[in-house]
Amino acid sequence: MSRSWSPRPRRRYVPPTPRSPWRKLLDYGLTVILLGLLILLAARLDRFETRKAEGSAIVNDGDSLTLGTERIRMRGIDAPEYQQTCRKDGADYACGKMARQALVRLISGNPVTCSGWQRDRYGRLLGDCKAGGKDLNRAQVEAGWAIAYGDFEAEQAIARTGKAGIWAGTFDQPQDWRESHHEGLAERRHGTLASFGDALREIFRLR
């Protein structure tokens, strides 16, 4: 029995093209930058530490309160300002004061716990707050006494459909009311994009 055999041509080894001096310099530079960013991030991780405040609350308005020396702005919601009025059945009413009263009722004298790591333009802690087993941020939106401000969109949709709280009539968005009444600096929303931007600012903040 005979066997035919045909030799396969061997592949020639082609050595890789040597990197140019500029490519080497670029690679080294990118490595140094990446290591520097990692070192910077490690050195500033304490800036993202969750802060917690608890105790008896002083309710300032429908979305802010004070716990001891810590001023809290409730994250992800925006309630009518204390002096703001809304309109229902053809008449103005003090919706800002009613939003504050709604938060007082939710707390019902219970100790309040708020936690978060971000701060707003006024140095207030952006907090997720609870009292008596209730999520206060969520409950204010569900009751219609605050609007979604980066979170709780589903809860707002239900409150709006049910004409709860301020949704029973007409009102200016709290942000628009503040701007028209020159109530300080414009406030960013508190959602995911805002959190990402705040994280970058904290990493590169010099102090």
CSV table of C-alpha atoms in Angstrom, one decimal:
chain,number,residue,atom,x,y,z
A,1,MET,CA,0.0,0.0,0.0
A,2,SER,CA,1.4,3.3,-0.9
A,3,ARG,CA,0.7,6.6,0.8
A,4,SER,CA,0.9,9.9,-0.9
A,5,TRP,CA,2.4,12.8,1.1
A,6,SER,CA,2.6,16.4,0.2
A,7,PRO,CA,4.6,18.6,2.5
A,8,ARG,CA,2.8,21.7,3.8
A,9,PRO,CA,4.6,25.0,3.4
A,10,ARG,CA,5.9,26.3,6.6
A,11,ARG,CA,4.7,29.7,7.8
A,12,ARG,CA,7.4,32.2,8.0
A,13,TYR,CA,7.9,33.9,11.3
A,14,VAL,CA,7.4,37.6,10.9
A,15,PRO,CA,8.8,39.5,13.9
A,16,PRO,CA,6.5,42.3,15.3
A,17,THR,CA,7.2,45.8,14.1
A,18,PRO,CA,9.1,47.6,16.8
A,19,ARG,CA,7.3,50.4,18.5
A,20,SER,CA,8.4,53.9,17.6
A,21,PRO,CA,9.9,56.1,20.3
A,22,TRP,CA,6.7,58.2,20.2
A,23,ARG,CA,4.5,55.2,20.7
A,24,LYS,CA,6.6,54.1,23.7
A,25,LEU,CA,6.4,57.5,25.2
A,26,LEU,CA,2.6,57.6,24.7
A,27,ASP,CA,2.2,54.2,26.4
A,28,TYR,CA,4.4,55.2,29.3
A,29,GLY,CA,2.5,58.4,29.7
A,30,LEU,CA,-0.9,56.7,29.7
A,31,THR,CA,0.4,54.2,32.3
A,32,VAL,CA,1.6,57.0,34.6
A,33,ILE,CA,-1.7,58.9,34.2
A,34,LEU,CA,-3.7,55.8,35.0
A,35,LEU,CA,-1.6,55.0,38.1
A,36,GLY,CA,-2.0,58.7,39.2
A,37,LEU,CA,-5.8,58.5,38.9
A,38,LEU,CA,-5.9,55.3,40.9
A,39,ILE,CA,-3.7,56.8,43.6
A,40,LEU,CA,-5.9,60.0,43.7
A,41,LEU,CA,-9.1,57.9,43.9
A,42,ALA,CA,-7.7,55.8,46.8
A,43,ALA,CA,-6.6,58.9,48.7
A,44,ARG,CA,-10.0,60.5,48.4
A,45,LEU,CA,-12.3,57.6,49.1
A,46,ASP,CA,-13.1,59.1,52.5
A,47,ARG,CA,-15.0,61.8,50.6
A,48,PHE,CA,-17.6,59.3,49.6
A,49,GLU,CA,-18.1,57.9,53.1
A,50,THR,CA,-21.8,57.8,53.9
A,51,ARG,CA,-22.7,60.2,56.7
A,52,LYS,CA,-25.6,59.4,59.0
A,53,ALA,CA,-27.6,61.8,61.2
A,54,GLU,CA,-30.4,60.8,63.6
A,55,GLY,CA,-32.5,62.2,66.4
A,56,SER,CA,-35.4,64.5,66.9
A,57,ALA,CA,-36.1,66.5,63.7
A,58,ILE,CA,-36.8,70.2,63.3
A,59,VAL,CA,-38.9,70.3,60.0
A,60,ASN,CA,-38.0,73.4,58.0
A,61,ASP,CA,-40.3,72.8,55.0
A,62,GLY,CA,-41.6,69.9,52.9
A,63,ASP,CA,-38.2,68.6,51.9
A,64,SER,CA,-35.7,69.8,54.4
A,65,LEU,CA,-35.1,69.3,58.1
A,66,THR,CA,-32.4,69.7,60.8
A,67,LEU,CA,-31.1,66.9,62.9
A,68,GLY,CA,-28.8,68.3,65.7
A,69,THR,CA,-26.3,70.4,63.8
A,70,GLU,CA,-26.8,68.7,60.5
A,71,ARG,CA,-29.0,70.4,57.9
A,72,ILE,CA,-30.7,67.8,55.6
A,73,ARG,CA,-32.1,68.3,52.1
A,74,MET,CA,-34.2,65.2,51.3
A,75,ARG,CA,-32.7,63.6,48.2
A,76,GLY,CA,-34.6,63.0,45.0
A,77,ILE,CA,-37.6,65.1,45.8
A,78,ASP,CA,-38.6,68.8,45.6
A,79,ALA,CA,-41.5,70.2,47.7
A,80,PRO,CA,-43.1,73.6,47.3
A,81,GLU,CA,-41.2,76.3,49.1
A,82,TYR,CA,-42.5,77.4,52.5
A,83,GLN,CA,-43.9,80.7,51.2
A,84,GLN,CA,-45.1,79.3,47.9
A,85,THR,CA,-48.8,79.2,47.1
A,86,CYS,CA,-50.6,76.9,44.7
A,87,ARG,CA,-54.1,77.1,43.1
A,88,LYS,CA,-57.1,74.9,43.6
A,89,ASP,CA,-60.8,75.5,42.8
A,90,GLY,CA,-60.0,79.0,41.6
A,91,ALA,CA,-58.4,80.1,44.9
A,92,ASP,CA,-54.8,80.3,46.1
A,93,TYR,CA,-53.7,78.2,49.1
A,94,ALA,CA,-50.5,77.9,51.1
A,95,CYS,CA,-49.2,74.7,49.6
A,96,GLY,CA,-45.7,75.3,51.0
A,97,LYS,CA,-47.0,75.4,54.5
A,98,MET,CA,-49.2,72.3,53.9
A,99,ALA,CA,-46.2,70.4,52.5
A,100,ARG,CA,-44.3,71.1,55.7
A,101,GLN,CA,-47.3,70.0,57.8
A,102,ALA,CA,-47.5,66.8,55.7
A,103,LEU,CA,-43.9,66.0,56.6
A,104,VAL,CA,-44.5,66.7,60.3
A,105,ARG,CA,-47.4,64.3,60.2
A,106,LEU,CA,-45.3,61.6,58.5
A,107,ILE,CA,-42.6,61.9,61.2
A,108,SER,CA,-45.3,61.9,64.0
A,109,GLY,CA,-42.7,62.7,66.7
A,110,ASN,CA,-40.6,59.7,65.9
A,111,PRO,CA,-36.8,59.8,65.7
A,112,VAL,CA,-35.6,60.5,62.2
A,113,THR,CA,-32.5,58.9,60.5
A,114,CYS,CA,-31.0,60.4,57.4
A,115,SER,CA,-28.0,59.1,55.5
A,116,GLY,CA,-26.1,60.2,52.4
A,117,TRP,CA,-22.7,61.4,51.1
A,118,GLN,CA,-23.6,64.3,48.7
A,119,ARG,CA,-24.1,67.9,49.7
A,120,ASP,CA,-26.1,70.6,47.9
A,121,ARG,CA,-24.9,74.1,47.0
A,122,TYR,CA,-25.8,75.3,50.5
A,123,GLY,CA,-23.7,72.6,52.3
A,124,ARG,CA,-26.8,70.6,53.3
A,125,LEU,CA,-26.5,66.8,53.3
A,126,LEU,CA,-28.6,65.2,50.5
A,127,GLY,CA,-30.3,62.5,52.7
A,128,ASP,CA,-32.5,59.5,52.4
A,129,CYS,CA,-34.7,59.8,55.5
A,130,LYS,CA,-36.7,57.4,57.6
A,131,ALA,CA,-38.9,57.7,60.6
A,132,GLY,CA,-41.2,55.1,62.3
A,133,GLY,CA,-40.4,52.6,59.5
A,134,LYS,CA,-41.5,55.0,56.8
A,135,ASP,CA,-39.3,56.2,53.8
A,136,LEU,CA,-40.0,59.9,54.2
A,137,ASN,CA,-38.7,60.9,50.8
A,138,ARG,CA,-40.9,58.4,49.0
A,139,ALA,CA,-43.9,59.1,51.2
A,140,GLN,CA,-43.9,62.8,50.5
A,141,VAL,CA,-44.0,62.1,46.7
A,142,GLU,CA,-46.7,59.5,47.2
A,143,ALA,CA,-48.8,61.9,49.2
A,144,GLY,CA,-48.5,64.6,46.5
A,145,TRP,CA,-46.6,67.1,48.6
A,146,ALA,CA,-43.4,66.9,46.7
A,147,ILE,CA,-42.5,66.2,43.1
A,148,ALA,CA,-39.9,63.8,41.8
A,149,TYR,CA,-36.5,65.5,41.5
A,150,GLY,CA,-34.3,62.8,40.1
A,151,ASP,CA,-36.0,59.9,41.7
A,152,PHE,CA,-39.5,58.5,42.6
A,153,GLU,CA,-41.0,59.0,39.1
A,154,ALA,CA,-43.4,56.0,39.5
A,155,GLU,CA,-44.7,57.3,42.8
A,156,GLN,CA,-45.2,60.7,41.3
A,157,ALA,CA,-47.2,59.2,38.4
A,158,ILE,CA,-49.6,57.6,40.8
A,159,ALA,CA,-50.0,60.7,42.9
A,160,ARG,CA,-50.6,62.8,39.8
A,161,THR,CA,-53.3,60.3,38.5
A,162,GLY,CA,-55.0,60.3,41.9
A,163,LYS,CA,-54.8,64.1,42.2
A,164,ALA,CA,-53.1,63.8,45.6
A,165,GLY,CA,-51.7,66.9,47.3
A,166,ILE,CA,-50.6,69.7,45.0
A,167,TRP,CA,-51.8,67.6,42.0
A,168,ALA,CA,-55.4,68.4,42.9
A,169,GLY,CA,-54.9,71.8,41.4
A,170,THR,CA,-52.2,73.8,39.6
A,171,PHE,CA,-48.8,74.9,40.8
A,172,ASP,CA,-45.5,76.3,39.7
A,173,GLN,CA,-42.6,73.8,39.8
A,174,PRO,CA,-40.7,74.6,43.0
A,175,GLN,CA,-37.5,75.2,40.9
A,176,ASP,CA,-39.4,77.7,38.8
A,177,TRP,CA,-40.9,79.4,41.8
A,178,ARG,CA,-37.4,79.8,43.4
A,179,GLU,CA,-36.0,81.3,40.3
A,180,SER,CA,-38.9,83.7,39.8
A,181,HIS,CA,-38.6,84.8,43.5
A,182,HIS,CA,-34.8,85.0,43.5
A,183,GLU,CA,-34.6,82.3,46.2
A,184,GLY,CA,-30.8,81.7,45.9
A,185,LEU,CA,-28.9,79.5,43.5
A,186,ALA,CA,-30.5,77.1,41.1
A,187,GLU,CA,-30.4,73.6,42.5
A,188,ARG,CA,-29.4,70.5,40.5
A,189,ARG,CA,-31.5,67.4,40.4
A,190,HIS,CA,-30.4,64.6,42.7
A,191,GLY,CA,-30.5,61.6,40.3
A,192,THR,CA,-27.9,59.3,38.9
A,193,LEU,CA,-26.2,61.8,36.6
A,194,ALA,CA,-26.0,64.3,39.4
A,195,SER,CA,-24.4,61.7,41.6
A,196,PHE,CA,-21.8,60.8,38.9
A,197,GLY,CA,-21.0,64.5,38.5
A,198,ASP,CA,-20.7,65.0,42.2
A,199,ALA,CA,-18.3,62.0,42.5
A,200,LEU,CA,-16.1,63.5,39.8
A,201,ARG,CA,-16.0,66.9,41.5
A,202,GLU,CA,-15.1,65.3,44.8
A,203,ILE,CA,-12.3,63.3,43.2
A,204,PHE,CA,-10.7,66.4,41.6
A,205,ARG,CA,-11.6,68.9,44.3
A,206,LEU,CA,-8.4,70.4,45.7
A,207,ARG,CA,-9.5,70.8,49.3
